[in-house]
């Protein structure tokens, strides 16, 4: 059964090539889709067999994933390992994750790693969602729901994809034994009135997408409760109490809410 890894780049650094090498030898093909304004193919000069495509503009994570998955399909891949540029595996963890392909029933569409992974827990468990990075994706399921939602551009692209797969009758799984190195924003621990908090320090544009897309998710998938509204509340609190550039971030968040109301999606 053929496999491919698809990784999305944006203004890549040499370290991201090392991340790619951590899983490249475990799959049949590696596809790099570059959302940068410039061509960065030179970074891959010493890495053989990589299919690189420069988009010369930022089309968003969803569009880049769709482009990468289509390339993987053309290469004959039945499963795609989706990766972020700042994510990497230890060799044994890639092997553990890929081993699930051999026993996956036909209704399993996505197999992700556990963000709180513990080797003391083994086996797959059903979950509602997993992040895109470090996931195995069944290509036939991807085709069934027409891929990722490009209207969202970035933020919630992975969870929206998982929720639509579940609506189509597929299962989302998590392998609790698999761990991966992955960075999220620029997290910073803070204290306020004796309590500890962690803020991601996302820039204003990311805060815009965060609000707009999570309001969209709450409306489209109300069965998953108030998690998206709670996230917006916590993010607003963190910006006000802990983060720099408060006015720009709050203005971007307000704009995101307004664009949700008027139905404006795609890039900001």
PDB file of C-alpha atoms in Angstrom, residues 46-189:
ATOM      1  CA  UNK A  46      20.553  17.360  -0.797  1.00  0.00           C
ATOM      2  CA  UNK A  47      17.228  15.537  -0.291  1.00  0.00           C
ATOM      3  CA  UNK A  48      16.400  13.048  -3.037  1.00  0.00           C
ATOM      4  CA  UNK A  49      12.963  12.250  -4.372  1.00  0.00           C
ATOM      5  CA  UNK A  50      10.981  15.186  -3.007  1.00  0.00           C
ATOM      6  CA  UNK A  51       8.156  16.560  -5.141  1.00  0.00           C
ATOM      7  CA  UNK A  52       8.319  20.319  -4.573  1.00  0.00           C
ATOM      8  CA  UNK A  53       5.773  22.892  -5.732  1.00  0.00           C
ATOM      9  CA  UNK A  54       6.138  26.629  -5.142  1.00  0.00           C
ATOM     10  CA  UNK A  55       2.826  28.493  -5.151  1.00  0.00           C
ATOM     11  CA  UNK A  56       4.526  31.947  -5.086  1.00  0.00           C
ATOM     12  CA  UNK A  57       1.755  33.245  -2.830  1.00  0.00           C
ATOM     13  CA  UNK A  58       0.030  32.269   0.383  1.00  0.00           C
ATOM     14  CA  UNK A  59      -3.127  30.419  -0.659  1.00  0.00           C
ATOM     15  CA  UNK A  60      -3.794  29.224   2.886  1.00  0.00           C
ATOM     16  CA  UNK A  61      -3.289  25.885   4.587  1.00  0.00           C
ATOM     17  CA  UNK A  62      -6.480  24.307   3.199  1.00  0.00           C
ATOM     18  CA  UNK A  63      -5.679  25.064  -0.445  1.00  0.00           C
ATOM     19  CA  UNK A  64      -2.097  23.906  -0.009  1.00  0.00           C
ATOM     20  CA  UNK A  65      -3.221  20.648   1.601  1.00  0.00           C
ATOM     21  CA  UNK A  66      -5.664  20.019  -1.229  1.00  0.00           C
ATOM     22  CA  UNK A  67      -2.891  20.629  -3.767  1.00  0.00           C
ATOM     23  CA  UNK A  68      -0.532  18.306  -1.914  1.00  0.00           C
ATOM     24  CA  UNK A  69      -3.077  15.530  -1.524  1.00  0.00           C
ATOM     25  CA  UNK A  70      -3.918  15.669  -5.223  1.00  0.00           C
ATOM     26  CA  UNK A  71      -0.235  15.306  -6.055  1.00  0.00           C
ATOM     27  CA  UNK A  72      -0.040  12.346  -3.678  1.00  0.00           C
ATOM     28  CA  UNK A  73      -3.007  10.782  -5.431  1.00  0.00           C
ATOM     29  CA  UNK A  74      -1.283  11.146  -8.793  1.00  0.00           C
ATOM     30  CA  UNK A  75       1.717   9.356  -7.295  1.00  0.00           C
ATOM     31  CA  UNK A  76      -0.528   6.452  -6.316  1.00  0.00           C
ATOM     32  CA  UNK A  77      -0.690   7.055  -2.571  1.00  0.00           C
ATOM     33  CA  UNK A  78      -3.597   5.465  -0.708  1.00  0.00           C
ATOM     34  CA  UNK A  79      -2.644   7.055   2.616  1.00  0.00           C
ATOM     35  CA  UNK A  80      -1.131  10.498   3.212  1.00  0.00           C
ATOM     36  CA  UNK A  81       0.859  11.574   6.242  1.00  0.00           C
ATOM     37  CA  UNK A  82       0.082  15.295   6.653  1.00  0.00           C
ATOM     38  CA  UNK A  83       2.752  17.362   8.393  1.00  0.00           C
ATOM     39  CA  UNK A  84       3.435  20.936   9.465  1.00  0.00           C
ATOM     40  CA  UNK A  85       6.836  22.395   8.643  1.00  0.00           C
ATOM     41  CA  UNK A  86       7.767  22.655  12.332  1.00  0.00           C
ATOM     42  CA  UNK A  87       6.805  19.054  13.198  1.00  0.00           C
ATOM     43  CA  UNK A  88       9.049  16.005  13.358  1.00  0.00           C
ATOM     44  CA  UNK A  89       9.074  12.420  14.583  1.00  0.00           C
ATOM     45  CA  UNK A  90      11.459  10.085  16.261  1.00  0.00           C
ATOM     46  CA  UNK A  91      11.919   7.139  13.911  1.00  0.00           C
ATOM     47  CA  UNK A  92      10.112   4.624  16.106  1.00  0.00           C
ATOM     48  CA  UNK A  93       7.061   6.858  16.331  1.00  0.00           C
ATOM     49  CA  UNK A  94       6.709   7.116  12.549  1.00  0.00           C
ATOM     50  CA  UNK A  95       6.846   3.330  12.347  1.00  0.00           C
ATOM     51  CA  UNK A  96       4.234   2.974  15.080  1.00  0.00           C
ATOM     52  CA  UNK A  97       1.878   5.358  13.319  1.00  0.00           C
ATOM     53  CA  UNK A  98       2.294   3.821   9.866  1.00  0.00           C
ATOM     54  CA  UNK A  99       1.757   0.315  11.240  1.00  0.00           C
ATOM     55  CA  UNK A 100      -1.869   1.221  11.839  1.00  0.00           C
ATOM     56  CA  UNK A 101      -2.517   1.232   8.097  1.00  0.00           C
ATOM     57  CA  UNK A 102      -2.296  -2.554   7.898  1.00  0.00           C
ATOM     58  CA  UNK A 103      -5.138  -3.124  10.369  1.00  0.00           C
ATOM     59  CA  UNK A 104      -7.306  -0.047   9.770  1.00  0.00           C
ATOM     60  CA  UNK A 105     -10.910  -0.922   8.939  1.00  0.00           C
ATOM     61  CA  UNK A 106     -12.464   0.694   5.896  1.00  0.00           C
ATOM     62  CA  UNK A 107     -14.440   3.216   7.976  1.00  0.00           C
ATOM     63  CA  UNK A 108     -11.301   4.761   9.517  1.00  0.00           C
ATOM     64  CA  UNK A 109     -10.450   7.968   7.656  1.00  0.00           C
ATOM     65  CA  UNK A 110      -7.831   9.621   9.877  1.00  0.00           C
ATOM     66  CA  UNK A 111      -5.320   8.319  12.414  1.00  0.00           C
ATOM     67  CA  UNK A 112      -3.555  10.943  14.484  1.00  0.00           C
ATOM     68  CA  UNK A 113      -1.047  10.990  17.290  1.00  0.00           C
ATOM     69  CA  UNK A 114      -1.811  11.836  20.899  1.00  0.00           C
ATOM     70  CA  UNK A 115      -0.827  15.367  21.888  1.00  0.00           C
ATOM     71  CA  UNK A 116      -0.542  14.065  25.432  1.00  0.00           C
ATOM     72  CA  UNK A 117       0.945  10.833  24.176  1.00  0.00           C
ATOM     73  CA  UNK A 118       2.073   8.233  26.677  1.00  0.00           C
ATOM     74  CA  UNK A 119       3.786   4.984  25.808  1.00  0.00           C
ATOM     75  CA  UNK A 120       2.008   3.461  28.818  1.00  0.00           C
ATOM     76  CA  UNK A 121      -1.223   3.597  26.798  1.00  0.00           C
ATOM     77  CA  UNK A 122      -1.498   1.605  23.593  1.00  0.00           C
ATOM     78  CA  UNK A 123      -4.020   1.083  20.861  1.00  0.00           C
ATOM     79  CA  UNK A 124      -6.374   3.306  18.930  1.00  0.00           C
ATOM     80  CA  UNK A 125      -9.291   5.204  20.391  1.00  0.00           C
ATOM     81  CA  UNK A 126     -12.159   7.024  18.716  1.00  0.00           C
ATOM     82  CA  UNK A 127     -12.044  10.825  18.967  1.00  0.00           C
ATOM     83  CA  UNK A 128     -13.958  13.689  17.369  1.00  0.00           C
ATOM     84  CA  UNK A 129     -10.944  15.508  15.964  1.00  0.00           C
ATOM     85  CA  UNK A 130      -7.171  15.572  15.632  1.00  0.00           C
ATOM     86  CA  UNK A 131      -4.796  18.238  14.355  1.00  0.00           C
ATOM     87  CA  UNK A 132      -3.587  17.906  10.758  1.00  0.00           C
ATOM     88  CA  UNK A 133       0.085  17.565  11.573  1.00  0.00           C
ATOM     89  CA  UNK A 134       1.112  14.001  12.294  1.00  0.00           C
ATOM     90  CA  UNK A 135      -2.032  12.444  10.790  1.00  0.00           C
ATOM     91  CA  UNK A 136      -2.507   9.550   8.436  1.00  0.00           C
ATOM     92  CA  UNK A 137      -5.305  10.322   5.974  1.00  0.00           C
ATOM     93  CA  UNK A 138      -7.125   7.783   3.838  1.00  0.00           C
ATOM     94  CA  UNK A 139      -7.233   9.179   0.305  1.00  0.00           C
ATOM     95  CA  UNK A 140     -10.597   7.641  -0.565  1.00  0.00           C
ATOM     96  CA  UNK A 141     -12.188   9.422   2.420  1.00  0.00           C
ATOM     97  CA  UNK A 142     -10.530  12.698   1.407  1.00  0.00           C
ATOM     98  CA  UNK A 143     -12.091  12.372  -2.034  1.00  0.00           C
ATOM     99  CA  UNK A 144     -15.482  11.418  -0.600  1.00  0.00           C
ATOM    100  CA  UNK A 145     -15.904  14.787   1.167  1.00  0.00           C
ATOM    101  CA  UNK A 146     -14.060  16.870  -1.447  1.00  0.00           C
ATOM    102  CA  UNK A 147     -11.015  17.648   0.674  1.00  0.00           C
ATOM    103  CA  UNK A 148     -10.357  20.572   2.967  1.00  0.00           C
ATOM    104  CA  UNK A 149     -12.516  23.687   3.163  1.00  0.00           C
ATOM    105  CA  UNK A 150     -10.551  26.461   1.449  1.00  0.00           C
ATOM    106  CA  UNK A 151     -12.958  29.171   2.659  1.00  0.00           C
ATOM    107  CA  UNK A 152     -11.432  28.884   6.140  1.00  0.00           C
ATOM    108  CA  UNK A 153      -7.903  29.582   4.818  1.00  0.00           C
ATOM    109  CA  UNK A 154      -6.212  28.779   8.166  1.00  0.00           C
ATOM    110  CA  UNK A 155      -7.379  27.880  11.689  1.00  0.00           C
ATOM    111  CA  UNK A 156      -9.969  25.139  12.263  1.00  0.00           C
ATOM    112  CA  UNK A 157      -9.216  23.637   8.838  1.00  0.00           C
ATOM    113  CA  UNK A 158      -8.251  20.330  10.465  1.00  0.00           C
ATOM    114  CA  UNK A 159     -11.170  20.115  12.900  1.00  0.00           C
ATOM    115  CA  UNK A 160     -13.740  21.100  10.253  1.00  0.00           C
ATOM    116  CA  UNK A 161     -12.357  18.337   8.029  1.00  0.00           C
ATOM    117  CA  UNK A 162     -12.686  15.788  10.853  1.00  0.00           C
ATOM    118  CA  UNK A 163     -16.255  16.815  11.669  1.00  0.00           C
ATOM    119  CA  UNK A 164     -17.328  16.460   8.027  1.00  0.00           C
ATOM    120  CA  UNK A 165     -15.724  13.035   7.862  1.00  0.00           C
ATOM    121  CA  UNK A 166     -17.702  11.954  10.901  1.00  0.00           C
ATOM    122  CA  UNK A 167     -20.905  13.269   9.322  1.00  0.00           C
ATOM    123  CA  UNK A 168     -20.087  11.100   6.288  1.00  0.00           C
ATOM    124  CA  UNK A 169     -19.874   8.018   8.512  1.00  0.00           C
ATOM    125  CA  UNK A 170     -16.099   7.775   8.927  1.00  0.00           C
ATOM    126  CA  UNK A 171     -14.147   7.390  12.152  1.00  0.00           C
ATOM    127  CA  UNK A 172     -11.343   9.585  13.487  1.00  0.00           C
ATOM    128  CA  UNK A 173      -8.769   7.694  15.527  1.00  0.00           C
ATOM    129  CA  UNK A 174      -5.913   8.577  17.823  1.00  0.00           C
ATOM    130  CA  UNK A 175      -2.941   6.355  18.564  1.00  0.00           C
ATOM    131  CA  UNK A 176      -2.097   7.037  22.205  1.00  0.00           C
ATOM    132  CA  UNK A 177       1.345   5.456  21.934  1.00  0.00           C
ATOM    133  CA  UNK A 178       2.600   7.797  19.195  1.00  0.00           C
ATOM    134  CA  UNK A 179       4.303  11.079  20.067  1.00  0.00           C
ATOM    135  CA  UNK A 180       5.499  13.907  17.832  1.00  0.00           C
ATOM    136  CA  UNK A 181       7.443  17.138  18.246  1.00  0.00           C
ATOM    137  CA  UNK A 182       5.170  20.037  17.320  1.00  0.00           C
ATOM    138  CA  UNK A 183       5.185  23.779  17.986  1.00  0.00           C
ATOM    139  CA  UNK A 184       2.022  25.812  18.495  1.00  0.00           C
ATOM    140  CA  UNK A 185       2.361  29.560  18.304  1.00  0.00           C
ATOM    141  CA  UNK A 186       4.752  31.120  20.778  1.00  0.00           C
ATOM    142  CA  UNK A 187       3.325  29.883  24.092  1.00  0.00           C
ATOM    143  CA  UNK A 188       4.303  31.770  27.208  1.00  0.00           C
ATOM    144  CA  UNK A 189       3.333  30.959  30.811  1.00  0.00           C
TER     145      UNK A 189
END
